[in-house]
CSV table of N, CA and C in Angstrom, one decimal:
chain,number,residue,atom,x,y,z
W,1,MET,N,42.8,211.0,64.4
W,1,MET,CA,41.6,210.5,65.2
W,1,MET,C,41.3,211.6,66.2
W,2,THR,N,40.0,211.9,66.4
W,2,THR,CA,39.6,212.8,67.4
W,2,THR,C,39.2,212.1,68.7
W,3,ALA,N,39.2,212.9,69.8
W,3,ALA,CA,38.9,212.3,71.1
W,3,ALA,C,37.5,211.7,71.1
W,4,SER,N,36.5,212.4,70.4
W,4,SER,CA,35.2,211.9,70.4
W,4,SER,C,35.1,210.5,69.6
W,5,THR,N,35.9,210.4,68.6
W,5,THR,CA,35.9,209.1,67.8
W,5,THR,C,36.5,208.1,68.7
W,6,THR,N,37.6,208.4,69.5
W,6,THR,CA,38.2,207.4,70.4
W,6,THR,C,37.2,207.0,71.4
W,7,VAL,N,36.5,207.9,72.0
W,7,VAL,CA,35.5,207.6,73.0
W,7,VAL,C,34.5,206.6,72.5
W,8,ASP,N,33.9,206.8,71.3
W,8,ASP,CA,33.0,205.9,70.7
W,8,ASP,C,33.6,204.5,70.4
W,9,ARG,N,34.8,204.5,69.9
W,9,ARG,CA,35.5,203.2,69.6
W,9,ARG,C,35.8,202.5,70.9
W,10,PHE,N,36.3,203.2,71.9
W,10,PHE,CA,36.6,202.7,73.2
W,10,PHE,C,35.4,202.0,73.9
W,11,ARG,N,34.3,202.8,73.9
W,11,ARG,CA,33.0,202.3,74.4
W,11,ARG,C,32.6,201.0,73.8
W,12,THR,N,32.6,201.0,72.5
W,12,THR,CA,32.2,199.8,71.7
W,12,THR,C,33.1,198.6,72.0
W,13,ALA,N,34.4,198.9,72.0
W,13,ALA,CA,35.4,197.8,72.3
W,13,ALA,C,35.2,197.2,73.7
W,14,MET,N,35.0,198.0,74.7
W,14,MET,CA,34.8,197.6,76.1
W,14,MET,C,33.5,196.7,76.2
W,15,GLU,N,32.5,197.3,75.6
W,15,GLU,CA,31.2,196.6,75.7
W,15,GLU,C,31.2,195.2,74.9
W,16,LYS,N,32.0,195.2,73.9
W,16,LYS,CA,32.0,193.9,73.1
W,16,LYS,C,33.2,193.0,73.5
W,17,GLY,N,34.0,193.5,74.4
W,17,GLY,CA,35.2,192.7,74.9
W,17,GLY,C,36.2,192.5,73.8
W,18,ASP,N,36.5,193.5,73.0
W,18,ASP,CA,37.4,193.5,71.9
W,18,ASP,C,38.7,194.1,72.3
W,19,LEU,N,39.7,193.2,72.8
W,19,LEU,CA,41.0,193.7,73.2
W,19,LEU,C,41.8,194.3,72.1
W,20,ALA,N,41.8,193.7,70.9
W,20,ALA,CA,42.6,194.3,69.8
W,20,ALA,C,42.1,195.7,69.5
W,21,ALA,N,40.8,195.9,69.5
W,21,ALA,CA,40.3,197.3,69.2
W,21,ALA,C,40.7,198.3,70.3
W,22,LEU,N,40.8,197.8,71.6
W,22,LEU,CA,41.2,198.6,72.7
W,22,LEU,C,42.6,199.1,72.5
W,23,GLU,N,43.5,198.1,72.2
W,23,GLU,CA,44.9,198.4,72.2
W,23,GLU,C,45.3,199.5,71.2
W,24,GLU,N,44.6,199.6,70.1
W,24,GLU,CA,45.0,200.6,69.1
W,24,GLU,C,44.6,202.0,69.5
W,25,LEU,N,43.8,202.1,70.6
W,25,LEU,CA,43.4,203.4,71.1
W,25,LEU,C,44.2,204.0,72.2
W,26,LEU,N,45.3,203.2,72.7
W,26,LEU,CA,46.1,203.6,73.8
W,26,LEU,C,47.5,204.1,73.3
W,27,THR,N,48.0,205.1,74.0
W,27,THR,CA,49.4,205.5,73.7
W,27,THR,C,50.3,204.5,74.3
W,28,PRO,N,51.5,204.3,73.7
W,28,PRO,CA,52.5,203.3,74.2
W,28,PRO,C,52.8,203.6,75.7
W,29,ASP,N,52.8,204.8,76.2
W,29,ASP,CA,53.2,205.1,77.6
W,29,ASP,C,52.0,205.4,78.4
W,30,ILE,N,50.8,204.8,78.1
W,30,ILE,CA,49.6,205.1,78.9
W,30,ILE,C,49.8,204.8,80.4
W,31,ARG,N,49.1,205.6,81.2
W,31,ARG,CA,49.1,205.4,82.7
W,31,ARG,C,47.7,205.1,83.1
W,32,PHE,N,47.6,204.0,83.9
W,32,PHE,CA,46.3,203.5,84.4
W,32,PHE,C,46.3,203.7,85.9
W,33,TYR,N,45.3,204.4,86.4
W,33,TYR,CA,45.1,204.6,87.8
W,33,TYR,C,43.8,203.8,88.2
W,34,GLY,N,44.0,203.0,89.2
W,34,GLY,CA,42.8,202.2,89.7
W,34,GLY,C,42.9,202.2,91.2
W,35,SER,N,42.0,201.4,91.8
W,35,SER,CA,41.8,201.3,93.2
W,35,SER,C,42.8,200.3,93.9
W,36,LEU,N,43.5,199.6,93.0
W,36,LEU,CA,44.4,198.5,93.6
W,36,LEU,C,45.6,199.1,94.3
W,37,LYS,N,46.2,200.2,93.8
W,37,LYS,CA,47.4,200.8,94.4
W,37,LYS,C,47.4,202.2,94.0
W,38,TYR,N,48.2,203.0,94.8
W,38,TYR,CA,48.3,204.4,94.6
W,38,TYR,C,49.0,204.7,93.3
W,39,GLN,N,50.2,204.0,93.1
W,39,GLN,CA,51.0,204.3,91.9
W,39,GLN,C,50.3,203.8,90.6
W,40,PRO,N,50.4,204.5,89.5
W,40,PRO,CA,49.8,204.0,88.3
W,40,PRO,C,50.5,202.8,87.7
W,41,ILE,N,49.7,202.1,86.9
W,41,ILE,CA,50.3,201.0,86.1
W,41,ILE,C,50.6,201.7,84.8
W,42,GLU,N,51.8,201.5,84.3
W,42,GLU,CA,52.3,202.2,83.1
W,42,GLU,C,52.7,201.3,82.0
W,43,GLY,N,52.4,201.8,80.8
W,43,GLY,CA,52.8,201.1,79.5
W,43,GLY,C,51.7,200.3,78.9
W,44,ARG,N,51.6,200.3,77.6
W,44,ARG,CA,50.5,199.7,76.9
W,44,ARG,C,50.4,198.2,77.2
W,45,ASP,N,51.5,197.5,77.2
W,45,ASP,CA,51.4,196.0,77.3
W,45,ASP,C,50.9,195.7,78.7
W,46,THR,N,51.3,196.3,79.7
W,46,THR,CA,50.8,196.0,81.1
W,46,THR,C,49.4,196.4,81.2
W,47,VAL,N,49.0,197.6,80.7
W,47,VAL,CA,47.6,198.1,80.8
W,47,VAL,C,46.7,197.1,80.0
W,48,MET,N,47.2,196.6,78.9
W,48,MET,CA,46.4,195.7,78.1
W,48,MET,C,46.1,194.4,78.9
W,49,GLY,N,47.1,194.0,79.7
W,49,GLY,CA,46.9,192.8,80.6
W,49,GLY,C,45.8,193.1,81.6
W,50,VAL,N,45.8,194.3,82.2
W,50,VAL,CA,44.7,194.7,83.1
W,50,VAL,C,43.4,194.7,82.4
W,51,PHE,N,43.3,195.3,81.2
W,51,PHE,CA,42.0,195.3,80.5
W,51,PHE,C,41.6,193.8,80.2
W,52,GLY,N,42.5,192.9,79.8
W,52,GLY,CA,42.2,191.5,79.6
W,52,GLY,C,41.5,190.9,80.8
W,53,VAL,N,42.1,191.2,82.0
W,53,VAL,CA,41.5,190.7,83.2
W,53,VAL,C,40.1,191.3,83.4
W,54,PHE,N,40.0,192.6,83.2
W,54,PHE,CA,38.7,193.2,83.4
W,54,PHE,C,37.6,192.6,82.5
W,55,LEU,N,38.0,192.4,81.2
W,55,LEU,CA,37.0,191.8,80.3
W,55,LEU,C,36.6,190.4,80.7
W,56,ARG,N,37.5,189.6,81.3
W,56,ARG,CA,37.1,188.3,81.7
W,56,ARG,C,36.3,188.3,83.0
W,57,THR,N,36.5,189.3,83.8
W,57,THR,CA,36.0,189.4,85.2
W,57,THR,C,34.6,190.1,85.3
W,58,LEU,N,34.4,191.2,84.5
W,58,LEU,CA,33.2,192.0,84.7
W,58,LEU,C,32.1,191.3,84.0
W,59,GLU,N,30.9,191.3,84.7
W,59,GLU,CA,29.7,190.7,84.1
W,59,GLU,C,28.7,191.8,83.7
W,60,ASP,N,28.2,191.6,82.5
W,60,ASP,CA,27.2,192.5,82.0
W,60,ASP,C,27.6,193.9,82.0
W,61,PHE,N,28.9,194.2,81.5
W,61,PHE,CA,29.5,195.5,81.5
W,61,PHE,C,28.8,196.4,80.5
W,62,ARG,N,28.4,197.6,80.9
W,62,ARG,CA,27.8,198.5,80.0
W,62,ARG,C,28.0,199.9,80.5
W,63,TYR,N,28.2,200.8,79.5
W,63,TYR,CA,28.3,202.2,79.8
W,63,TYR,C,26.9,202.8,79.8
W,64,VAL,N,26.6,203.8,80.6
W,64,VAL,CA,25.3,204.3,80.8
W,64,VAL,C,25.2,205.8,80.5
W,65,GLY,N,26.3,206.4,80.0
W,65,GLY,CA,26.4,207.8,79.6
W,65,GLY,C,27.8,208.2,79.3
W,66,SER,N,27.9,209.5,79.0
W,66,SER,CA,29.2,210.0,78.7
W,66,SER,C,29.2,211.6,78.9
W,67,TYR,N,30.4,212.1,79.3
W,67,TYR,CA,30.5,213.5,79.5
W,67,TYR,C,31.9,213.9,78.8
W,68,ALA,N,31.9,215.0,78.1
W,68,ALA,CA,33.2,215.4,77.5
W,68,ALA,C,33.6,216.8,78.1
W,69,GLY,N,34.9,217.0,78.1
W,69,GLY,CA,35.4,218.3,78.5
W,69,GLY,C,36.9,218.3,78.6
W,70,SER,N,37.5,219.0,79.5
W,70,SER,CA,38.9,218.9,79.7
W,70,SER,C,39.2,218.8,81.2
W,71,CYS,N,40.4,218.4,81.5
W,71,CYS,CA,40.8,218.1,82.9
W,71,CYS,C,42.3,218.1,83.0
W,72,GLU,N,42.8,218.5,84.2
W,72,GLU,CA,44.2,218.4,84.5
W,72,GLU,C,44.6,216.9,84.6
W,73,THR,N,45.7,216.6,83.9
W,73,THR,CA,46.2,215.2,84.0
W,73,THR,C,47.0,215.0,85.3
W,74,SER,N,47.2,213.8,85.7
W,74,SER,CA,47.9,213.4,86.9
W,74,SER,C,49.4,213.5,86.6
W,75,ALA,N,49.8,213.1,85.4
W,75,ALA,CA,51.3,212.9,85.0
W,75,ALA,C,52.0,214.3,85.1
W,76,ASP,N,51.5,215.3,84.5
W,76,ASP,CA,52.3,216.5,84.5
W,76,ASP,C,51.4,217.8,84.8
W,77,GLY,N,50.2,217.6,85.1
W,77,GLY,CA,49.3,218.7,85.5
W,77,GLY,C,48.8,219.5,84.3
W,78,SER,N,49.1,219.1,83.1
W,78,SER,CA,48.7,219.8,81.9
W,78,SER,C,47.2,219.6,81.7
W,79,GLU,N,46.5,220.5,81.0
W,79,GLU,CA,45.1,220.4,80.6
W,79,GLU,C,45.0,219.5,79.4
W,80,ALA,N,44.1,218.5,79.5
W,80,ALA,CA,43.9,217.6,78.3
W,80,ALA,C,42.5,217.4,78.1
W,81,GLU,N,42.1,217.2,76.8
W,81,GLU,CA,40.8,216.8,76.4
W,81,GLU,C,40.5,215.5,77.1
W,82,SER,N,39.3,215.4,77.7
W,82,SER,CA,38.9,214.3,78.6
W,82,SER,C,37.5,213.9,78.4
W,83,ALA,N,37.2,212.7,78.8
W,83,ALA,CA,35.8,212.1,78.8
W,83,ALA,C,35.6,211.3,80.1
W,84,VAL,N,34.4,211.3,80.6
W,84,VAL,CA,34.0,210.5,81.7
W,84,VAL,C,32.9,209.6,81.2
W,85,LEU,N,33.0,208.3,81.4
W,85,LEU,CA,32.0,207.3,81.0
W,85,LEU,C,31.5,206.5,82.2
W,86,PRO,N,30.3,206.9,82.7
W,86,PRO,CA,29.7,206.1,83.8
W,86,PRO,C,29.4,204.7,83.3
W,87,PHE,N,29.6,203.7,84.2
W,87,PHE,CA,29.2,202.3,83.8
W,87,PHE,C,28.5,201.6,85.0
W,88,ARG,N,27.9,200.4,84.6
W,88,ARG,CA,27.3,199.5,85.5
W,88,ARG,C,27.9,198.1,85.1
W,89,THR,N,28.1,197.3,86.1
W,89,THR,CA,28.6,196.0,85.9
W,89,THR,C,28.4,195.2,87.2
W,90,ALA,N,28.9,194.0,87.2
W,90,ALA,CA,28.9,193.1,88.4
W,90,ALA,C,30.2,192.3,88.4
W,91,VAL,N,30.6,191.8,89.6
W,91,VAL,CA,31.7,190.9,89.7
W,91,VAL,C,31.2,189.9,90.8
W,92,ALA,N,31.2,188.6,90.4
W,92,ALA,CA,30.8,187.6,91.3
W,92,ALA,C,29.4,187.9,91.9
W,93,GLY,N,28.5,188.4,91.1
W,93,GLY,CA,27.2,188.8,91.5
W,93,GLY,C,27.0,190.1,92.3
W,94,THR,N,28.2,190.7,92.6
W,94,THR,CA,28.1,192.0,93.3
W,94,THR,C,28.0,193.2,92.3
W,95,GLU,N,26.9,194.0,92.4
W,95,GLU,CA,26.7,195.1,91.5
W,95,GLU,C,27.7,196.2,91.8
W,96,ILE,N,28.2,196.8,90.7
W,96,ILE,CA,29.2,197.8,90.8
W,96,ILE,C,28.7,199.0,89.9
W,97,HIS,N,28.9,200.2,90.5
W,97,HIS,CA,28.7,201.4,89.7
W,97,HIS,C,30.0,202.1,89.6
W,98,GLY,N,30.4,202.7,88.5
W,98,GLY,CA,31.7,203.3,88.4
W,98,GLY,C,31.8,204.3,87.3
W,99,ILE,N,33.0,204.9,87.2
W,99,ILE,CA,33.3,205.8,86.1
W,99,ILE,C,34.7,205.5,85.5
W,100,ASP,N,34.8,205.7,84.3
W,100,ASP,CA,36.1,205.7,83.6
W,100,ASP,C,36.4,207.1,83.2
W,101,LEU,N,37.6,207.6,83.6
W,101,LEU,CA,38.0,208.9,83.2
W,101,LEU,C,39.1,208.7,82.2
W,102,LEU,N,39.0,209.3,81.0
W,102,LEU,CA,39.9,209.1,79.9
W,102,LEU,C,40.5,210.5,79.6
W,103,HIS,N,41.9,210.6,79.5
W,103,HIS,CA,42.6,211.8,79.1
W,103,HIS,C,43.2,211.4,77.7
W,104,PHE,N,43.2,212.4,76.8
W,104,PHE,CA,43.7,212.1,75.4
W,104,PHE,C,44.9,213.0,75.1
W,105,ASP,N,45.7,212.4,74.2
W,105,ASP,CA,46.9,213.2,73.7
W,105,ASP,C,46.4,214.0,72.6
W,106,GLY,N,47.3,214.7,71.9
W,106,GLY,CA,47.0,215.6,70.8
W,106,GLY,C,46.5,214.9,69.6
W,107,GLU,N,46.7,213.6,69.5
W,107,GLU,CA,46.2,212.8,68.4
W,107,GLU,C,45.0,212.0,68.7
W,108,GLY,N,44.4,212.2,69.9
W,108,GLY,CA,43.1,211.6,70.2
W,108,GLY,C,43.3,210.2,70.8
W,109,LEU,N,44.5,209.8,71.1
W,109,LEU,CA,44.7,208.5,71.8
W,109,LEU,C,44.6,208.7,73.3
W,110,ILE,N,44.3,207.6,74.0
W,110,ILE,CA,44.1,207.7,75.5
W,110,ILE,C,45.5,207.6,76.1
W,111,LYS,N,45.9,208.6,76.8
W,111,LYS,CA,47.2,208.7,77.5
W,111,LYS,C,47.1,208.5,79.0
W,112,GLU,N,45.9,208.6,79.5
W,112,GLU,CA,45.8,208.4,81.0
W,112,GLU,C,44.4,207.9,81.2
W,113,PHE,N,44.2,206.9,82.0
W,113,PHE,CA,42.9,206.2,82.3
W,113,PHE,C,42.8,206.0,83.8
W,114,THR,N,41.7,206.5,84.3
W,114,THR,CA,41.4,206.3,85.7
W,114,THR,C,40.0,205.6,85.8
W,115,ALA,N,40.0,204.5,86.6
W,115,ALA,CA,38.7,203.8,86.9
W,115,ALA,C,38.4,203.9,88.4
W,116,MET,N,37.2,204.3,88.6
W,116,MET,CA,36.7,204.4,90.0
W,116,MET,C,35.4,203.7,90.2
W,117,VAL,N,35.3,203.0,91.3
W,117,VAL,CA,34.0,202.2,91.5
W,117,VAL,C,33.5,202.4,92.9
W,118,ARG,N,32.2,202.1,93.0
W,118,ARG,CA,31.5,202.2,94.3
W,118,ARG,C,30.5,201.0,94.4
W,119,PRO,N,30.1,200.6,95.5
W,119,PRO,CA,30.5,201.0,96.8
W,119,PRO,C,31.8,200.3,97.2
W,120,GLN,N,32.3,200.6,98.4
W,120,GLN,CA,33.5,200.0,98.8
W,120,GLN,C,33.6,198.5,98.8
W,121,SER,N,32.4,197.9,99.2
W,121,SER,CA,32.4,196.4,99.2
W,121,SER,C,32.6,195.9,97.8
W,122,ALA,N,32.0,196.6,96.8
W,122,ALA,CA,32.2,196.2,95.4
W,122,ALA,C,33.6,196.4,94.9
W,123,SER,N,34.2,197.5,95.4
W,123,SER,CA,35.6,197.8,95.0
W,123,SER,C,36.5,196.7,95.6
W,124,GLU,N,36.2,196.2,96.8
W,124,GLU,CA,37.1,195.1,97.4
W,124,GLU,C,36.9,193.8,96.6
W,125,VAL,N,35.7,193.5,96.2
W,125,VAL,CA,35.4,192.3,95.4
W,125,VAL,C,36.1,192.4,94.0
W,126,LEU,N,36.0,193.5,93.4
W,126,LEU,CA,36.7,193.7,92.1
W,126,LEU,C,38.2,193.7,92.3
W,127,GLY,N,38.7,194.3,93.3
W,127,GLY,CA,40.2,194.3,93.5
W,127,GLY,C,40.7,192.9,93.7
W,128,LYS,N,40.0,192.1,94.5
W,128,LYS,CA,40.4,190.7,94.7
W,128,LYS,C,40.4,189.9,93.4
W,129,ALA,N,39.3,190.1,92.6
W,129,ALA,CA,39.2,189.4,91.3
W,129,ALA,C,40.3,189.8,90.3
W,130,VAL,N,40.6,191.1,90.3
W,130,VAL,CA,41.6,191.6,89.4
W,130,VAL,C,43.0,191.0,89.8
W,131,VAL,N,43.3,191.1,91.1
W,131,VAL,CA,44.6,190.6,91.5
W,131,VAL,C,44.7,189.1,91.2
W,132,GLU,N,43.7,188.3,91.4
W,132,GLU,CA,43.7,186.9,91.1
W,132,GLU,C,44.0,186.7,89.6
W,133,GLY,N,43.3,187.5,88.7
W,133,GLY,CA,43.5,187.4,87.3
W,133,GLY,C,44.9,187.8,86.9
W,134,LEU,N,45.5,188.9,87.5
W,134,LEU,CA,46.8,189.3,87.1
W,134,LEU,C,47.8,188.3,87.5
W,135,VAL,N,47.6,187.6,88.7
W,135,VAL,CA,48.5,186.6,89.1
W,135,VAL,C,48.4,185.4,88.2
W,136,ALA,N,47.2,185.0,87.8
W,136,ALA,CA,47.0,183.9,86.9
W,136,ALA,C,47.6,184.1,85.6
W,137,ASP,N,47.7,185.4,85.1
W,137,ASP,CA,48.3,185.7,83.8
W,137,ASP,C,49.8,186.0,83.9
W,138,GLY,N,50.3,185.9,85.1
W,138,GLY,CA,51.8,186.1,85.3
W,138,GLY,C,52.2,187.5,85.2
W,139,LEU,N,51.3,188.4,85.4
W,139,LEU,CA,51.6,189.9,85.3
W,139,LEU,C,52.1,190.4,86.6
W,140,ILE,N,51.7,189.8,87.7
W,140,ILE,CA,52.2,190.2,89.0
W,140,ILE,C,52.5,189.0,89.8
W,141,PRO,N,53.4,189.0,90.8
W,141,PRO,CA,53.6,187.9,91.7
W,141,PRO,C,52.4,187.7,92.6
W,142,PRO,N,52.3,186.5,93.1
W,142,PRO,CA,51.2,186.2,94.1
W,142,PRO,C,51.5,187.1,95.4
W,143,PRO,N,50.4,187.6,96.0
W,143,PRO,CA,50.6,188.4,97.2
W,143,PRO,C,51.2,187.5,98.3
W,144,ALA,N,52.0,188.2,99.1
W,144,ALA,CA,52.7,187.5,100.3
W,144,ALA,C,51.6,187.2,101.3
W,145,GLU,N,51.7,186.0,101.9
W,145,GLU,CA,50.7,185.6,102.9
W,145,GLU,C,51.1,186.0,104.2
């Protein structure tokens, strides 16, 4: 599979909310970087839990473009084929603009995924919704009060 094929399949799966199609595009040791914490979320099973929460939480999710190239990865600093997918969505009625940065392995699977959103108020709303979803799914413990 090529990275460009993976991008097309990933985009379609996200826009259709197809978790099974997403899972087959990820390496077993994928690293997910988001705005919830500095350290990445690692491993396909855990990252799939995050995607499940995203797909339930994001309203009218759609990609609005794509850019291809290469970029240094966070894990080991190596250069990897990459793609940036700008998106628009909403959470609880709050409009969000963001980008997904995908890094691919030699077989075209996604080995590193970074999601960035703006504005800060939208990031906070999204972060709260995702934490609530992860707690509800038993993927993380409830935050300490």
